[in-house]
PDB file of C-alpha atoms in Angstrom:
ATOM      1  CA  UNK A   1      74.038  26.490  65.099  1.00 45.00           C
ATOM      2  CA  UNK A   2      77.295  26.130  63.186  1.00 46.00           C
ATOM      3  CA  UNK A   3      80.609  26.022  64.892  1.00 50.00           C
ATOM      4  CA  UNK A   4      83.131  26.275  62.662  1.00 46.00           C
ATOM      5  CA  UNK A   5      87.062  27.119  62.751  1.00 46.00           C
ATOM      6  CA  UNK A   6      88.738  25.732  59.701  1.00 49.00           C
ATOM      7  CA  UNK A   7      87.465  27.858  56.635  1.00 51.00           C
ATOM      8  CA  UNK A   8      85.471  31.429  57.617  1.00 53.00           C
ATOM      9  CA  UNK A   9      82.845  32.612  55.071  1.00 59.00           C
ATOM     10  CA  UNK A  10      82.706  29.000  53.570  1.00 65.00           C
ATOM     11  CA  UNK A  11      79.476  27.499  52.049  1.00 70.00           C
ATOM     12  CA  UNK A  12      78.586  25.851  55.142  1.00 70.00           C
ATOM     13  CA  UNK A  13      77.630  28.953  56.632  1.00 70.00           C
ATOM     14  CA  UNK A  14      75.725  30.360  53.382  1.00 72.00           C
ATOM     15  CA  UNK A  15      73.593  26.996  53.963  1.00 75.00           C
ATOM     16  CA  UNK A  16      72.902  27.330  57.247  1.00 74.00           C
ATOM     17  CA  UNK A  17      71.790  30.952  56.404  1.00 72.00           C
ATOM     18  CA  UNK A  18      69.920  29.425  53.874  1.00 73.00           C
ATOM     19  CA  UNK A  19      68.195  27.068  56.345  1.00 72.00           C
ATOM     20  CA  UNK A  20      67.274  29.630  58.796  1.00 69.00           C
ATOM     21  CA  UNK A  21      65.485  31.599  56.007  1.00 66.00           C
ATOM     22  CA  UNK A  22      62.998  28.651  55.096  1.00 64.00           C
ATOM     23  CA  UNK A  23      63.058  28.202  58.893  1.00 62.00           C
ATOM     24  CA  UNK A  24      61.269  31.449  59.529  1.00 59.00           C
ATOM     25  CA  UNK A  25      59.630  31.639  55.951  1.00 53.00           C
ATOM     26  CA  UNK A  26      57.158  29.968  55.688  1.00 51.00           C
ATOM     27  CA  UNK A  27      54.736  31.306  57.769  1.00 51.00           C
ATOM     28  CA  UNK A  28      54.945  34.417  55.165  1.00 48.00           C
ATOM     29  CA  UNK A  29      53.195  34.623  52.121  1.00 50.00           C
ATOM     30  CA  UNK A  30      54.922  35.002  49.304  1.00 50.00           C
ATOM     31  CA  UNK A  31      56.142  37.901  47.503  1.00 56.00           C
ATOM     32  CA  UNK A  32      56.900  39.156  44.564  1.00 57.00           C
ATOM     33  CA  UNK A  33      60.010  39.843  45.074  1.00 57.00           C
ATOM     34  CA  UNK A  34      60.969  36.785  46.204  1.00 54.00           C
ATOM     35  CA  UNK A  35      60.920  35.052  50.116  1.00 50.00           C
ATOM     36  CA  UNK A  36      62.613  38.418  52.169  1.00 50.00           C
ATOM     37  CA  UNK A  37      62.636  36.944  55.258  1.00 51.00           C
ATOM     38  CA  UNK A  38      66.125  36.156  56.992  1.00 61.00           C
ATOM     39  CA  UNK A  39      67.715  38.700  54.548  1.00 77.00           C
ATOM     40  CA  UNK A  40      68.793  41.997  55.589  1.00 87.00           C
ATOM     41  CA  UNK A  41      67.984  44.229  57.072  1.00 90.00           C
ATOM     42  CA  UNK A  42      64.796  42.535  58.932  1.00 91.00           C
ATOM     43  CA  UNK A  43      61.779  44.657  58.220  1.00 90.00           C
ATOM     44  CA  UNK A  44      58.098  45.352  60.000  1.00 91.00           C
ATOM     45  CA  UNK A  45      55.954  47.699  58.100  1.00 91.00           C
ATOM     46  CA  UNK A  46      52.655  48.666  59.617  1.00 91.00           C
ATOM     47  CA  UNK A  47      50.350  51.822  59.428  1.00 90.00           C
ATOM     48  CA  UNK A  48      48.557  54.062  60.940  1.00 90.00           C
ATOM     49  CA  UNK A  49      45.412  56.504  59.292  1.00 88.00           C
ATOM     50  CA  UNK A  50      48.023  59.340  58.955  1.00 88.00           C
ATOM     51  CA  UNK A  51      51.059  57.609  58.291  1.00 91.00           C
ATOM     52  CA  UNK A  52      53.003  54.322  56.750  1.00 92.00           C
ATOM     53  CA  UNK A  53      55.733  53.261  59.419  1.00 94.00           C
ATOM     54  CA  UNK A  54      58.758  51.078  57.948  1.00 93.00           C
ATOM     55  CA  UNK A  55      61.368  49.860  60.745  1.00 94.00           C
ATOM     56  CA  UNK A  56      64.616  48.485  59.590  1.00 94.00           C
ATOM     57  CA  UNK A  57      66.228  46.323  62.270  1.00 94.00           C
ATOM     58  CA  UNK A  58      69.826  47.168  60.961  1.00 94.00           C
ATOM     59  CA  UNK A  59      72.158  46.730  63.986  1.00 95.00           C
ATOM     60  CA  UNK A  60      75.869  47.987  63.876  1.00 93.00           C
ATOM     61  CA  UNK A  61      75.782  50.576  61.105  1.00 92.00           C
ATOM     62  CA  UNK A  62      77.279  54.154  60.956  1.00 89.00           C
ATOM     63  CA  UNK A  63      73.773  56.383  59.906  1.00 87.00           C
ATOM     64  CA  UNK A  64      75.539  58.718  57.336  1.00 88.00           C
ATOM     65  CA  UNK A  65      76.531  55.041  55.386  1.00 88.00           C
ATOM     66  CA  UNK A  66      72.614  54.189  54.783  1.00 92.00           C
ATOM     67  CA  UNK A  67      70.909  55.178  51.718  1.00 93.00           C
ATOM     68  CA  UNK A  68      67.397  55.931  51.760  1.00 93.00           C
ATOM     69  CA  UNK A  69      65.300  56.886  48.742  1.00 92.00           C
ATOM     70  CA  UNK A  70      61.173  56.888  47.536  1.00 91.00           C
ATOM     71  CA  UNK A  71      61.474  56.369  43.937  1.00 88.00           C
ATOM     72  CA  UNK A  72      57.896  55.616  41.935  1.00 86.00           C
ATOM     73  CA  UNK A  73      56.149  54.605  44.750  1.00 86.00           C
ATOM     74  CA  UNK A  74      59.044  52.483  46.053  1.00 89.00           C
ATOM     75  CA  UNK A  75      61.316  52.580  49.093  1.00 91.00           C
ATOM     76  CA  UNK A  76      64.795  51.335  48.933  1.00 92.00           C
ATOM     77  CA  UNK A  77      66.699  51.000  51.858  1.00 92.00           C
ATOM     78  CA  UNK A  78      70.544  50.136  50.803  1.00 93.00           C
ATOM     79  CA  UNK A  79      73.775  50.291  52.702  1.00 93.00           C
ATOM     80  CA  UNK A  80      77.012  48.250  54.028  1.00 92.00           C
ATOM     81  CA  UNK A  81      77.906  46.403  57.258  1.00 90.00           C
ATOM     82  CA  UNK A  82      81.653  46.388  57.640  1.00 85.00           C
ATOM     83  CA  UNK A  83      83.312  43.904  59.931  1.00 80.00           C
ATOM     84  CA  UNK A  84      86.674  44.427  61.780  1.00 76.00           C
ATOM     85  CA  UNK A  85      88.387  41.362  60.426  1.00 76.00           C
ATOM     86  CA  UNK A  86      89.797  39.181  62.879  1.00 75.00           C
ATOM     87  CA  UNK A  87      93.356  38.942  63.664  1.00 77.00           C
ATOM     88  CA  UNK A  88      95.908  36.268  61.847  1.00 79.00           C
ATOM     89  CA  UNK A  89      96.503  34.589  65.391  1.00 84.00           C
ATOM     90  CA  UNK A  90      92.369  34.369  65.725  1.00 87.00           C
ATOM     91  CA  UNK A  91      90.072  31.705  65.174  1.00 88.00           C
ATOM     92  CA  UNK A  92      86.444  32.498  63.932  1.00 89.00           C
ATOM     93  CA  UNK A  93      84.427  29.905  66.209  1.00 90.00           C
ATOM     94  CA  UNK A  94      80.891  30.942  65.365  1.00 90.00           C
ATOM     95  CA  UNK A  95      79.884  33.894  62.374  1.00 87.00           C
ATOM     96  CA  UNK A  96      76.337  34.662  61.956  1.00 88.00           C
ATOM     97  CA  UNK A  97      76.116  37.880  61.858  1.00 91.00           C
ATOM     98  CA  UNK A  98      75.672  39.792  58.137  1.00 89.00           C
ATOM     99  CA  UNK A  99      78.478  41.129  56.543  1.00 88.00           C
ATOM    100  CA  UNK A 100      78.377  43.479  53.472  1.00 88.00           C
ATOM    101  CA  UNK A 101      76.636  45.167  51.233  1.00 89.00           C
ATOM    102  CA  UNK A 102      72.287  45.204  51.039  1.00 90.00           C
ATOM    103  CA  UNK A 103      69.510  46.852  49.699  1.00 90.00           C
ATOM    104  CA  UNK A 104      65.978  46.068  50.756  1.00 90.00           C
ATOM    105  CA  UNK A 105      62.938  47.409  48.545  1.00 88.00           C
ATOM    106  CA  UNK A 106      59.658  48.301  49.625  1.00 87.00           C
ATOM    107  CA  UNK A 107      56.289  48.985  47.612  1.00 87.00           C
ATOM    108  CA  UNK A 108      54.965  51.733  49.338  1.00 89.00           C
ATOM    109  CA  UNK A 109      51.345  51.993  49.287  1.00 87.00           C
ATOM    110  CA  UNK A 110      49.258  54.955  46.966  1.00 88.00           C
ATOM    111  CA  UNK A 111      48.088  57.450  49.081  1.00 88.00           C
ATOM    112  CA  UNK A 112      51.942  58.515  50.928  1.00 89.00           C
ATOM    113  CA  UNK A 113      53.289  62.050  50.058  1.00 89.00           C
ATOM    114  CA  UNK A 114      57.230  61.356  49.122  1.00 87.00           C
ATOM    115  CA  UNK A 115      57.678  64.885  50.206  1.00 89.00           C
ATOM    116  CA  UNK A 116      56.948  64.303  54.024  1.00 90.00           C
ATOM    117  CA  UNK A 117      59.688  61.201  55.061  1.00 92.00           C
ATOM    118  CA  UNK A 118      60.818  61.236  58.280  1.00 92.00           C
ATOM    119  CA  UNK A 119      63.932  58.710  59.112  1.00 93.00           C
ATOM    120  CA  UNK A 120      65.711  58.310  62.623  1.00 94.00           C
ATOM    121  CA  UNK A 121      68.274  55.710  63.412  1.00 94.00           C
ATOM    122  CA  UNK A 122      67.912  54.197  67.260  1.00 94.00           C
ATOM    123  CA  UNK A 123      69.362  51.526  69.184  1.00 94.00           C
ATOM    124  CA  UNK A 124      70.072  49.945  65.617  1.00 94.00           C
ATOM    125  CA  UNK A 125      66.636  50.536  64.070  1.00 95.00           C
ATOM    126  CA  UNK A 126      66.128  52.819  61.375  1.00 95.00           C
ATOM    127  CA  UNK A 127      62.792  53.930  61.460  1.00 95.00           C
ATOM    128  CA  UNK A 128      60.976  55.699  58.332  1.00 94.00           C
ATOM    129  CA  UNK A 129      57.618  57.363  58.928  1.00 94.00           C
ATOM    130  CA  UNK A 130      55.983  58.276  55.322  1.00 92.00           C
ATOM    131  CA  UNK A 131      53.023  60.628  55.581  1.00 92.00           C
ATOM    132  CA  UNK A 132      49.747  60.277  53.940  1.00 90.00           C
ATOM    133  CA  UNK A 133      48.452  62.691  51.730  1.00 87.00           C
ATOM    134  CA  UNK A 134      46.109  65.127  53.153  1.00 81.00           C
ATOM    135  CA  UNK A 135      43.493  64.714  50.846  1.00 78.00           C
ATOM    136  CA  UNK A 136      43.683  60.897  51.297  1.00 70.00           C
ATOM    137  CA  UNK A 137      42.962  61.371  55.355  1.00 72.00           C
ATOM    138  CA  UNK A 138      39.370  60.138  56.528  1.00 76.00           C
ATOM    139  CA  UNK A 139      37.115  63.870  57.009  1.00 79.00           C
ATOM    140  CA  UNK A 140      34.032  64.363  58.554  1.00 83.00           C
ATOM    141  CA  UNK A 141      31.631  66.115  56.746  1.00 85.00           C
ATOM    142  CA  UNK A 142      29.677  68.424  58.563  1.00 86.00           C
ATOM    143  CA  UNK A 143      25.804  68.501  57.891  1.00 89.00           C
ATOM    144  CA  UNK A 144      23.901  72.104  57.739  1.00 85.00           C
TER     145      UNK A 144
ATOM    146  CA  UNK B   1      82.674  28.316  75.112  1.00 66.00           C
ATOM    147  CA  UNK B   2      79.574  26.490  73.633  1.00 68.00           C
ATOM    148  CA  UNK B   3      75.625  27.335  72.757  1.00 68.00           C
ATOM    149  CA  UNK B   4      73.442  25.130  74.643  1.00 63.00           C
ATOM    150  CA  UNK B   5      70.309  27.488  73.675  1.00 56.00           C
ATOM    151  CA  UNK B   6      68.229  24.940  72.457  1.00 51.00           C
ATOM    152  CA  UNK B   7      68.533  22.537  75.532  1.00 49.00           C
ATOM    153  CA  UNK B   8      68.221  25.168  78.329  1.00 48.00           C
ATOM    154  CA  UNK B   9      64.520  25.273  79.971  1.00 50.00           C
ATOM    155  CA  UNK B  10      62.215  28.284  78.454  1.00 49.00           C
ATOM    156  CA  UNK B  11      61.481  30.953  81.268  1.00 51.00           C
ATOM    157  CA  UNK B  12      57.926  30.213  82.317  1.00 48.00           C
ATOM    158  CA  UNK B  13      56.676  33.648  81.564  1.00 50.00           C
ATOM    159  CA  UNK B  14      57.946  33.665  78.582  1.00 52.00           C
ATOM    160  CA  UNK B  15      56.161  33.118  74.822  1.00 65.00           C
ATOM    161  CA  UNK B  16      58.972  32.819  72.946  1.00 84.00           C
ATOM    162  CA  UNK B  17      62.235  34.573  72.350  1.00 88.00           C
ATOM    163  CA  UNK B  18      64.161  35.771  69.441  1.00 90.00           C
ATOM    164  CA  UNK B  19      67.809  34.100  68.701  1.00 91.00           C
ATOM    165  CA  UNK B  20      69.789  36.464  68.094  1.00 93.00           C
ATOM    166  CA  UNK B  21      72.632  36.017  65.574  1.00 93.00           C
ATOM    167  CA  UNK B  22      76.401  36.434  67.185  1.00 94.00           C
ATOM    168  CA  UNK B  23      79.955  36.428  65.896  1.00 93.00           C
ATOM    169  CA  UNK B  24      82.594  34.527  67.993  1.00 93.00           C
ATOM    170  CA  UNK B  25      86.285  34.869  67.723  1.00 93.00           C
ATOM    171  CA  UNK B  26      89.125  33.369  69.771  1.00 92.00           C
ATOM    172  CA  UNK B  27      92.367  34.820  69.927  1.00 89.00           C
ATOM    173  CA  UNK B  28      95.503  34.640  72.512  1.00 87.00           C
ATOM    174  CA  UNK B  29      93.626  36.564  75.298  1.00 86.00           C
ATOM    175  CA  UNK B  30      90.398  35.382  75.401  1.00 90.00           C
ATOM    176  CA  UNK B  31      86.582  35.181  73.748  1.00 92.00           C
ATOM    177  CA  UNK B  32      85.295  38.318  71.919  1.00 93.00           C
ATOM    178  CA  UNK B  33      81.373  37.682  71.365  1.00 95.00           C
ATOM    179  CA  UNK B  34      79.388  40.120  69.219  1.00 95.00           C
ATOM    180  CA  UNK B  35      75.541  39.794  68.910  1.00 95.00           C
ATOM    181  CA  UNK B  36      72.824  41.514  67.311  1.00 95.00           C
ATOM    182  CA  UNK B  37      70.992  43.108  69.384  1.00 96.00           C
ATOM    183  CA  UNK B  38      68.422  46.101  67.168  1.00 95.00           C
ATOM    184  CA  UNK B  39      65.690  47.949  68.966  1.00 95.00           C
ATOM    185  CA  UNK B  40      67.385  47.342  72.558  1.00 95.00           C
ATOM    186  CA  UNK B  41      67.897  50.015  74.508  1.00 95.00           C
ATOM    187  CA  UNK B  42      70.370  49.903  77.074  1.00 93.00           C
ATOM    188  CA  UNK B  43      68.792  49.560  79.864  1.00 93.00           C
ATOM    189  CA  UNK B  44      66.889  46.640  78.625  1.00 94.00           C
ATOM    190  CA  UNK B  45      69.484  44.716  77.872  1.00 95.00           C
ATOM    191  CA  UNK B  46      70.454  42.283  80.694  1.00 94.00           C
ATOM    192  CA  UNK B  47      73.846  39.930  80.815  1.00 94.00           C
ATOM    193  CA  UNK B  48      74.706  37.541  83.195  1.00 92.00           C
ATOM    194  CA  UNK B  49      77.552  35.356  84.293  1.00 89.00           C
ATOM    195  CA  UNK B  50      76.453  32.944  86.722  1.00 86.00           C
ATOM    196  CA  UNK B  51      78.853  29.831  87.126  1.00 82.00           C
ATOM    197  CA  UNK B  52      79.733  28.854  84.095  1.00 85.00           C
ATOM    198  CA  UNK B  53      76.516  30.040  82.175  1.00 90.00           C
ATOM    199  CA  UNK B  54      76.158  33.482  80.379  1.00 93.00           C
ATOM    200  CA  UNK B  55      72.748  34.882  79.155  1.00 93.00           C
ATOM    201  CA  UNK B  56      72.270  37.545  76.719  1.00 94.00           C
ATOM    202  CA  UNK B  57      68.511  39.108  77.094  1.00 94.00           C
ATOM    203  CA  UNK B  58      67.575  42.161  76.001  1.00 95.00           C
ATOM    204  CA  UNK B  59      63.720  43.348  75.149  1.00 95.00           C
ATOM    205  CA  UNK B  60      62.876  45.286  71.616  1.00 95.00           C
ATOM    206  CA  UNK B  61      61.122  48.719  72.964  1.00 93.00           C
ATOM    207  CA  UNK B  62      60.529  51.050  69.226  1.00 91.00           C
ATOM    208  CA  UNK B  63      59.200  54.043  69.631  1.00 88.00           C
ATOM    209  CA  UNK B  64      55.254  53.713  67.939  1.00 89.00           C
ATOM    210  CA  UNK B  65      52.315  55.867  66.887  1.00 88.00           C
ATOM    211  CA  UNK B  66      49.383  55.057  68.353  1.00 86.00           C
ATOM    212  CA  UNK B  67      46.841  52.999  66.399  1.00 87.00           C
ATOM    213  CA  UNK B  68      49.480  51.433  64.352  1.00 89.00           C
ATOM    214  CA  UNK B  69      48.485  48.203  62.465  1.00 88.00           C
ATOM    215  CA  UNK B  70      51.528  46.111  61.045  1.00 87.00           C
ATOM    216  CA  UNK B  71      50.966  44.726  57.693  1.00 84.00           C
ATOM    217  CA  UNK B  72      54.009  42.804  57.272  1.00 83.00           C
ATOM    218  CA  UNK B  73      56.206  41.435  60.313  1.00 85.00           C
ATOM    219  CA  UNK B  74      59.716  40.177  60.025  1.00 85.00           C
ATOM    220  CA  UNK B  75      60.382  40.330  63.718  1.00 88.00           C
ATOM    221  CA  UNK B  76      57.524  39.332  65.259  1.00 86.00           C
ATOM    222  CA  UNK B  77      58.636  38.939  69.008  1.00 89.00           C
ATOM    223  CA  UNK B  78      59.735  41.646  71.377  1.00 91.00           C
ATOM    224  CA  UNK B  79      62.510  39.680  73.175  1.00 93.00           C
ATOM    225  CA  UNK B  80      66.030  38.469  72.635  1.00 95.00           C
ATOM    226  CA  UNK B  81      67.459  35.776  74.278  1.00 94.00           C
ATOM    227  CA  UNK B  82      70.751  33.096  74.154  1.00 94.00           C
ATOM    228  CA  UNK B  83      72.859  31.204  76.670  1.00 94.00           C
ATOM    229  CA  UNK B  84      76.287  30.075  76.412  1.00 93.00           C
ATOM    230  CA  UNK B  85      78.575  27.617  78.319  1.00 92.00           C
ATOM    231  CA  UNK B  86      81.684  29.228  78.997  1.00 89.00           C
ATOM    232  CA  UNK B  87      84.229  26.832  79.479  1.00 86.00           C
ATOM    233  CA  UNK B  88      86.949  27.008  82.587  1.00 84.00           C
ATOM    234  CA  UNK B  89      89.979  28.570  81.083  1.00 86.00           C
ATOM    235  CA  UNK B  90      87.764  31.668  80.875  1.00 88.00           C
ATOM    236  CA  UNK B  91      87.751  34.151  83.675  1.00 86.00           C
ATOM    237  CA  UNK B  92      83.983  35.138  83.961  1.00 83.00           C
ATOM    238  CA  UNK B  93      84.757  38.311  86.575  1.00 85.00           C
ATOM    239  CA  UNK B  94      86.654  39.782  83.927  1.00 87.00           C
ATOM    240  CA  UNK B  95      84.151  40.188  81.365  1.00 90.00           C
ATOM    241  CA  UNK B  96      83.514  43.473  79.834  1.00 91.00           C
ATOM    242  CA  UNK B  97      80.715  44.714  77.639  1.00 93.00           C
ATOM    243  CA  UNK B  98      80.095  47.534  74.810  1.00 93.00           C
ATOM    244  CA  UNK B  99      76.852  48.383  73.643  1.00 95.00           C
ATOM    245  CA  UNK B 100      76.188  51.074  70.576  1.00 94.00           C
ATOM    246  CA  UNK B 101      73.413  50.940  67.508  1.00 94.00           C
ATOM    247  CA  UNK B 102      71.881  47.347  69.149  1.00 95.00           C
ATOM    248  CA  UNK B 103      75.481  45.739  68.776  1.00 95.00           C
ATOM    249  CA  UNK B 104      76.761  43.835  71.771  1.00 96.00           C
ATOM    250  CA  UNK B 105      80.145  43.678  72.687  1.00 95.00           C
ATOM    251  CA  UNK B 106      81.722  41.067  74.874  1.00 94.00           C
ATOM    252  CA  UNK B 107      85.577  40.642  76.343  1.00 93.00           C
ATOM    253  CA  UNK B 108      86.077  37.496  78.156  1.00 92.00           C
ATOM    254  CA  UNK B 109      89.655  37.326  78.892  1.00 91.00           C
ATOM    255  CA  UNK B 110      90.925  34.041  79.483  1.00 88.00           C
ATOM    256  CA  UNK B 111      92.404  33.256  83.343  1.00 83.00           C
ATOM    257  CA  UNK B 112      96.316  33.819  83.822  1.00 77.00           C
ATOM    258  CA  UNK B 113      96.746  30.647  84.130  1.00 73.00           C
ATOM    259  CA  UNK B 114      95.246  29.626  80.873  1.00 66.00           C
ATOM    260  CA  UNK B 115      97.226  32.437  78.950  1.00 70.00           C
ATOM    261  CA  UNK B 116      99.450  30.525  76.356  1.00 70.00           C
ATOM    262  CA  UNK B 117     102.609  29.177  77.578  1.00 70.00           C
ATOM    263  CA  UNK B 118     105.102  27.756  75.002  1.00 74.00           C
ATOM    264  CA  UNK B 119     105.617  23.814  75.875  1.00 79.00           C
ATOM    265  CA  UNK B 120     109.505  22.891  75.563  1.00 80.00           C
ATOM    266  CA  UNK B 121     110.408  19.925  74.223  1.00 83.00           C
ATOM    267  CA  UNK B 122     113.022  17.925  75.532  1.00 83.00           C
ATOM    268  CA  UNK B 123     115.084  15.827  73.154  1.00 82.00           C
ATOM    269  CA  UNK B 124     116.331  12.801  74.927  1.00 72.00           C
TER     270      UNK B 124
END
């Protein structure tokens, strides 16, 4: 926990940012695109026969500001958290919380259809459902 | 207005809670707290002022298909939770709360009494 007054945005907070990532990742196996846990947004991808399901844990944004795209088999999730910026009379005591710009990017597996994305934006959570494609769902094939 | 978190006993039901990450800025009439909240709805977010202690709990409730398996988990616990000592200048039956897009609001206005007074100084 930091409590700081003096300097806001200083490198003592990137550290201690930096601290809580290697706090919480290493019970992840590494990736290639480096250790994403403790960045921005948070994400939990998980699936389902008919459907990939990405949630975003993005708290505090205005919807129409996110940027969502599937491009070669990749999602990217990219956007900006504004902050009001406190008052000259106010001191910052504690500041935690992200501020600016991110983009997240997600390998999507083979077998989603980029055509049939579904994204909704609750209680700070985007979620992204990404279909399968038909001919990739499990059939039964009946004997005669 | 401090974080005593880490000291205060677990809830015995309780596996483990999330800490959710909070901005907090002073200014001439009192303690504006902001805290992450995602994937709370309102009503499962609970606040409470009791003495000089205020908790922040709210539990993560997303919307799921059935049969889902996750594959890679970032937020792996369903609850939120932090505690703060709010120290005696601040009136704690004034505080008011916003909630929008799992983004917690908090006013806690200071007591009249504590409101800044300037101090004069008397040259002898």
């Amino acid at each position: 926990m930091i409590y700081r007054s003096l300097f806001p945005r200083d490198v003592f907070a990137e550290l201690d940012r930096l601290q809580r990532e290697m706090q919480q990742g290493f019970r992840l196996s590494p990736s290639i695109r480096g250790i994403a846990r403790g960045g921005f947004p948070a994400m939990n991808v998980g699936g389902t026969p008919q459907s990939v399901e990405i949630y975003a844990f993005a708290p505090g944004i205005d919807a129409s500001s996110l940027d969502v795209q599937i491009e070669k088999g990749m999602l990217i999730i990219a956007g900006e958290r504004q902050r009001q910026a406190p008052g000259t009379d106010a001191t910052v005591h504690i500041d935690e919380r992200f501020e600016g710009r991110f983009r997240r990017v997600v390998t999507l597996p083979d077998d989603i259809d980029p055509n049939l994305v579904d994204a909704k934006y609750t209680d700070g959570v985007l979620r992204i459902s990404v279909a399968r494609k038909q001919s990739a769902l499990p059939r039964r094939i009946t004997i005669q | 207005m401090s974080d005593n978190s880490q000291v205060t006993k677990p809830n015995p039901n309780d596996e483990g809670t999330l800490l959710p990450p909070v901005d907090v800025i002073e200014d001439a009439s009192g303690i504006t707290l902001y805290a992450d909240l995602p994937g709370v709805p309102k009503d499962k977010l609970h606040l409470q002022v009791e003495a000089d202690t205020l908790t922040i709990e709210g539990g993560i409730d997303l919307e799921m298909p059935g049969g889902i398996e996750a594959s890679h988990a970032e937020v792996s616990l369903s609850r939120y939770r932090r505690v703060f000592t709010l120290s005696k200048e601040l009136d704690p039956n004034k505080v008011s709360a916003e909630f929008k897009n799992g983004v917690l609001k908090l006013s806690i206005p200071k007591a009249e009494h504590a409101q800044p007074r300037k101090v004069e100084i008397r040259v002898a």
